[in-house]
JSON list of C-alpha atoms in Angstrom, two decimals:
[
{"chain": "A", "resi": 1, "resn": "MET", "atom": "CA", "xyz": [-0.40, 12.99, 1.62]},
{"chain": "A", "resi": 2, "resn": "ILE", "atom": "CA", "xyz": [1.35, 11.41, -1.42]},
{"chain": "A", "resi": 3, "resn": "VAL", "atom": "CA", "xyz": [4.69, 12.84, -2.48]},
{"chain": "A", "resi": 4, "resn": "TRP", "atom": "CA", "xyz": [5.95, 12.18, -5.96]},
{"chain": "A", "resi": 5, "resn": "ARG", "atom": "CA", "xyz": [9.61, 12.09, -6.69]},
{"chain": "A", "resi": 6, "resn": "TRP", "atom": "CA", "xyz": [10.30, 13.90, -10.03]},
{"chain": "A", "resi": 7, "resn": "ARG", "atom": "CA", "xyz": [13.22, 13.19, -12.10]},
{"chain": "A", "resi": 8, "resn": "SER", "atom": "CA", "xyz": [12.40, 15.74, -14.83]},
{"chain": "A", "resi": 9, "resn": "ILE", "atom": "CA", "xyz": [9.53, 18.10, -15.81]},
{"chain": "A", "resi": 10, "resn": "ASN", "atom": "CA", "xyz": [6.23, 15.89, -15.94]},
{"chain": "A", "resi": 11, "resn": "ARG", "atom": "CA", "xyz": [8.00, 12.61, -15.65]},
{"chain": "A", "resi": 12, "resn": "ILE", "atom": "CA", "xyz": [7.57, 10.52, -12.47]},
{"chain": "A", "resi": 13, "resn": "ASP", "atom": "CA", "xyz": [10.69, 8.42, -11.55]},
{"chain": "A", "resi": 14, "resn": "LEU", "atom": "CA", "xyz": [9.01, 5.17, -11.29]},
{"chain": "A", "resi": 15, "resn": "GLU", "atom": "CA", "xyz": [11.88, 3.47, -9.74]},
{"chain": "A", "resi": 16, "resn": "ASP", "atom": "CA", "xyz": [11.61, 5.68, -6.76]},
{"chain": "A", "resi": 17, "resn": "CYS", "atom": "CA", "xyz": [7.80, 5.99, -6.60]},
{"chain": "A", "resi": 18, "resn": "PRO", "atom": "CA", "xyz": [6.53, 4.04, -3.80]},
{"chain": "A", "resi": 19, "resn": "ILE", "atom": "CA", "xyz": [3.13, 3.71, -5.51]},
{"chain": "A", "resi": 20, "resn": "ALA", "atom": "CA", "xyz": [4.61, 2.06, -8.54]},
{"chain": "A", "resi": 21, "resn": "ILE", "atom": "CA", "xyz": [6.65, -0.24, -6.28]},
{"chain": "A", "resi": 22, "resn": "SER", "atom": "CA", "xyz": [3.54, -1.40, -4.45]},
{"chain": "A", "resi": 23, "resn": "GLN", "atom": "CA", "xyz": [1.54, -1.83, -7.82]},
{"chain": "A", "resi": 24, "resn": "LYS", "atom": "CA", "xyz": [4.48, -3.99, -9.16]},
{"chain": "A", "resi": 25, "resn": "ILE", "atom": "CA", "xyz": [4.29, -6.18, -6.09]},
{"chain": "A", "resi": 26, "resn": "LEU", "atom": "CA", "xyz": [0.68, -6.37, -5.37]},
{"chain": "A", "resi": 27, "resn": "GLY", "atom": "CA", "xyz": [-0.54, -5.88, -8.91]},
{"chain": "A", "resi": 28, "resn": "GLY", "atom": "CA", "xyz": [-0.82, -9.51, -9.60]},
{"chain": "A", "resi": 29, "resn": "LYS", "atom": "CA", "xyz": [-4.41, -10.51, -10.18]},
{"chain": "A", "resi": 30, "resn": "TRP", "atom": "CA", "xyz": [-4.51, -13.08, -7.02]},
{"chain": "A", "resi": 31, "resn": "ALA", "atom": "CA", "xyz": [-1.91, -11.41, -4.89]},
{"chain": "A", "resi": 32, "resn": "LEU", "atom": "CA", "xyz": [-4.22, -9.59, -2.42]},
{"chain": "A", "resi": 33, "resn": "ARG", "atom": "CA", "xyz": [-6.58, -12.54, -2.20]},
{"chain": "A", "resi": 34, "resn": "ILE", "atom": "CA", "xyz": [-3.67, -14.96, -1.43]},
{"chain": "A", "resi": 35, "resn": "LEU", "atom": "CA", "xyz": [-2.28, -12.44, 1.26]},
{"chain": "A", "resi": 36, "resn": "TYR", "atom": "CA", "xyz": [-5.80, -12.12, 2.81]},
{"chain": "A", "resi": 37, "resn": "ASN", "atom": "CA", "xyz": [-6.31, -15.80, 3.17]},
{"chain": "A", "resi": 38, "resn": "LEU", "atom": "CA", "xyz": [-2.83, -16.27, 4.82]},
{"chain": "A", "resi": 39, "resn": "SER", "atom": "CA", "xyz": [-3.54, -13.35, 7.11]},
{"chain": "A", "resi": 40, "resn": "THR", "atom": "CA", "xyz": [-5.67, -16.01, 9.02]},
{"chain": "A", "resi": 41, "resn": "GLY", "atom": "CA", "xyz": [-2.31, -18.30, 9.76]},
{"chain": "A", "resi": 42, "resn": "ILE", "atom": "CA", "xyz": [-0.52, -20.96, 8.20]},
{"chain": "A", "resi": 43, "resn": "LEU", "atom": "CA", "xyz": [-2.05, -22.82, 5.26]},
{"chain": "A", "resi": 44, "resn": "ARG", "atom": "CA", "xyz": [-1.08, -25.67, 3.16]},
{"chain": "A", "resi": 45, "resn": "PHE", "atom": "CA", "xyz": [-1.29, -25.48, -0.60]},
{"chain": "A", "resi": 46, "resn": "GLY", "atom": "CA", "xyz": [-4.50, -27.57, -0.87]},
{"chain": "A", "resi": 47, "resn": "GLU", "atom": "CA", "xyz": [-6.27, -25.34, 1.74]},
{"chain": "A", "resi": 48, "resn": "LEU", "atom": "CA", "xyz": [-5.35, -22.13, -0.38]},
{"chain": "A", "resi": 49, "resn": "ASN", "atom": "CA", "xyz": [-6.59, -23.88, -3.44]},
{"chain": "A", "resi": 50, "resn": "ARG", "atom": "CA", "xyz": [-9.76, -24.83, -1.96]},
{"chain": "A", "resi": 51, "resn": "GLN", "atom": "CA", "xyz": [-10.26, -21.07, -0.79]},
{"chain": "A", "resi": 52, "resn": "MET", "atom": "CA", "xyz": [-9.86, -19.92, -4.42]},
{"chain": "A", "resi": 53, "resn": "PRO", "atom": "CA", "xyz": [-11.44, -22.69, -6.59]},
{"chain": "A", "resi": 54, "resn": "GLU", "atom": "CA", "xyz": [-11.62, -20.35, -9.58]},
{"chain": "A", "resi": 55, "resn": "LEU", "atom": "CA", "xyz": [-7.78, -20.39, -9.60]},
{"chain": "A", "resi": 56, "resn": "THR", "atom": "CA", "xyz": [-5.68, -23.27, -11.28]},
{"chain": "A", "resi": 57, "resn": "GLN", "atom": "CA", "xyz": [-3.06, -25.05, -9.43]},
{"chain": "A", "resi": 58, "resn": "ALA", "atom": "CA", "xyz": [-0.51, -23.80, -11.83]},
{"chain": "A", "resi": 59, "resn": "THR", "atom": "CA", "xyz": [-1.55, -20.08, -11.47]},
{"chain": "A", "resi": 60, "resn": "LEU", "atom": "CA", "xyz": [-1.66, -20.57, -7.78]},
{"chain": "A", "resi": 61, "resn": "THR", "atom": "CA", "xyz": [2.01, -22.12, -7.74]},
{"chain": "A", "resi": 62, "resn": "LYS", "atom": "CA", "xyz": [3.10, -19.15, -9.97]},
{"chain": "A", "resi": 63, "resn": "GLU", "atom": "CA", "xyz": [1.65, -16.37, -7.78]},
{"chain": "A", "resi": 64, "resn": "LEU", "atom": "CA", "xyz": [2.97, -18.13, -4.62]},
{"chain": "A", "resi": 65, "resn": "ARG", "atom": "CA", "xyz": [6.47, -18.16, -5.92]},
{"chain": "A", "resi": 66, "resn": "ARG", "atom": "CA", "xyz": [6.19, -14.50, -6.93]},
{"chain": "A", "resi": 67, "resn": "LEU", "atom": "CA", "xyz": [5.05, -13.45, -3.62]},
{"chain": "A", "resi": 68, "resn": "GLU", "atom": "CA", "xyz": [7.78, -15.45, -2.19]},
{"chain": "A", "resi": 69, "resn": "SER", "atom": "CA", "xyz": [10.45, -13.71, -4.33]},
{"chain": "A", "resi": 70, "resn": "PHE", "atom": "CA", "xyz": [9.11, -10.36, -2.95]},
{"chain": "A", "resi": 71, "resn": "GLN", "atom": "CA", "xyz": [9.58, -11.87, 0.57]},
{"chain": "A", "resi": 72, "resn": "LEU", "atom": "CA", "xyz": [5.88, -11.26, 1.41]},
{"chain": "A", "resi": 73, "resn": "ILE", "atom": "CA", "xyz": [5.25, -14.96, 2.21]},
{"chain": "A", "resi": 74, "resn": "ASN", "atom": "CA", "xyz": [7.45, -17.94, 3.54]},
{"chain": "A", "resi": 75, "resn": "ARG", "atom": "CA", "xyz": [7.23, -21.50, 2.14]},
{"chain": "A", "resi": 76, "resn": "LYS", "atom": "CA", "xyz": [8.18, -24.41, 4.21]},
{"chain": "A", "resi": 77, "resn": "VAL", "atom": "CA", "xyz": [8.68, -27.81, 2.65]},
{"chain": "A", "resi": 78, "resn": "TYR", "atom": "CA", "xyz": [8.69, -30.81, 5.14]},
{"chain": "A", "resi": 79, "resn": "PRO", "atom": "CA", "xyz": [10.74, -33.80, 4.03]},
{"chain": "A", "resi": 80, "resn": "GLU", "atom": "CA", "xyz": [7.91, -36.29, 3.93]},
{"chain": "A", "resi": 81, "resn": "VAL", "atom": "CA", "xyz": [6.27, -38.46, 1.24]},
{"chain": "A", "resi": 82, "resn": "PRO", "atom": "CA", "xyz": [4.14, -37.09, -0.13]},
{"chain": "A", "resi": 83, "resn": "PRO", "atom": "CA", "xyz": [5.83, -33.66, 0.44]},
{"chain": "A", "resi": 84, "resn": "ARG", "atom": "CA", "xyz": [4.02, -31.24, 2.87]},
{"chain": "A", "resi": 85, "resn": "VAL", "atom": "CA", "xyz": [4.42, -27.54, 1.97]},
{"chain": "A", "resi": 86, "resn": "GLU", "atom": "CA", "xyz": [3.15, -24.79, 4.18]},
{"chain": "A", "resi": 87, "resn": "TYR", "atom": "CA", "xyz": [2.72, -21.04, 3.51]},
{"chain": "A", "resi": 88, "resn": "SER", "atom": "CA", "xyz": [2.73, -18.17, 5.87]},
{"chain": "A", "resi": 89, "resn": "LEU", "atom": "CA", "xyz": [3.03, -14.42, 5.87]},
{"chain": "A", "resi": 90, "resn": "ALA", "atom": "CA", "xyz": [6.65, -13.33, 6.13]},
{"chain": "A", "resi": 91, "resn": "GLU", "atom": "CA", "xyz": [7.74, -10.07, 8.03]},
{"chain": "A", "resi": 92, "resn": "MET", "atom": "CA", "xyz": [6.95, -7.85, 5.22]},
{"chain": "A", "resi": 93, "resn": "GLY", "atom": "CA", "xyz": [3.59, -9.64, 4.32]},
{"chain": "A", "resi": 94, "resn": "LEU", "atom": "CA", "xyz": [2.64, -9.00, 8.19]},
{"chain": "A", "resi": 95, "resn": "LYS", "atom": "CA", "xyz": [3.23, -5.22, 7.62]},
{"chain": "A", "resi": 96, "resn": "LEU", "atom": "CA", "xyz": [0.57, -5.47, 5.04]},
{"chain": "A", "resi": 97, "resn": "LEU", "atom": "CA", "xyz": [-2.10, -6.50, 7.47]},
{"chain": "A", "resi": 98, "resn": "PRO", "atom": "CA", "xyz": [-3.41, -3.05, 8.27]},
{"chain": "A", "resi": 99, "resn": "VAL", "atom": "CA", "xyz": [-3.48, -2.13, 4.50]},
{"chain": "A", "resi": 100, "resn": "LEU", "atom": "CA", "xyz": [-5.55, -5.45, 3.85]},
{"chain": "A", "resi": 101, "resn": "LYS", "atom": "CA", "xyz": [-7.85, -4.39, 6.65]},
{"chain": "A", "resi": 102, "resn": "GLU", "atom": "CA", "xyz": [-8.47, -0.91, 5.38]},
{"chain": "A", "resi": 103, "resn": "LEU", "atom": "CA", "xyz": [-9.19, -2.44, 1.83]},
{"chain": "A", "resi": 104, "resn": "GLU", "atom": "CA", "xyz": [-11.60, -4.85, 3.32]},
{"chain": "A", "resi": 105, "resn": "ILE", "atom": "CA", "xyz": [-13.42, -1.85, 4.96]},
{"chain": "A", "resi": 106, "resn": "TRP", "atom": "CA", "xyz": [-13.19, 0.09, 1.64]},
{"chain": "A", "resi": 107, "resn": "GLY", "atom": "CA", "xyz": [-14.55, -2.77, -0.32]},
{"chain": "A", "resi": 108, "resn": "ASP", "atom": "CA", "xyz": [-17.49, -3.20, 2.13]},
{"chain": "A", "resi": 109, "resn": "GLU", "atom": "CA", "xyz": [-18.51, 0.50, 1.89]},
{"chain": "A", "resi": 110, "resn": "TYR", "atom": "CA", "xyz": [-18.14, 0.29, -2.05]},
{"chain": "A", "resi": 111, "resn": "LYS", "atom": "CA", "xyz": [-20.42, -2.54, -2.12]},
{"chain": "A", "resi": 112, "resn": "LYS", "atom": "CA", "xyz": [-23.09, -0.91, 0.06]},
{"chain": "A", "resi": 113, "resn": "ILE", "atom": "CA", "xyz": [-23.05, 2.04, -2.32]},
{"chain": "A", "resi": 114, "resn": "HIS", "atom": "CA", "xyz": [-23.03, 0.27, -5.45]}
]
């Protein structure tokens, strides 16, 4: 059951609303796909980029930084030439795995019906 926190009559307090917070964090066009791809394990930038060919490198970089700022993913840079960067799910990202699985199930059901 969803419980809304009301500040005044007919006005939802978006700062306290867990759905609004989730939407702000996961609402990026590519956020869920990136998190889903990282659910398989550690990936390098190039591997992520190959898994989403319709995504430009600049957009992928921007979205990875955004997810890192929300502490959903970890970024590890190795001091090598050329630099090697690996991405993985952070603790809060790992907590999303059951949600991602349910979204996958829902998407499959929706695809079958439509």
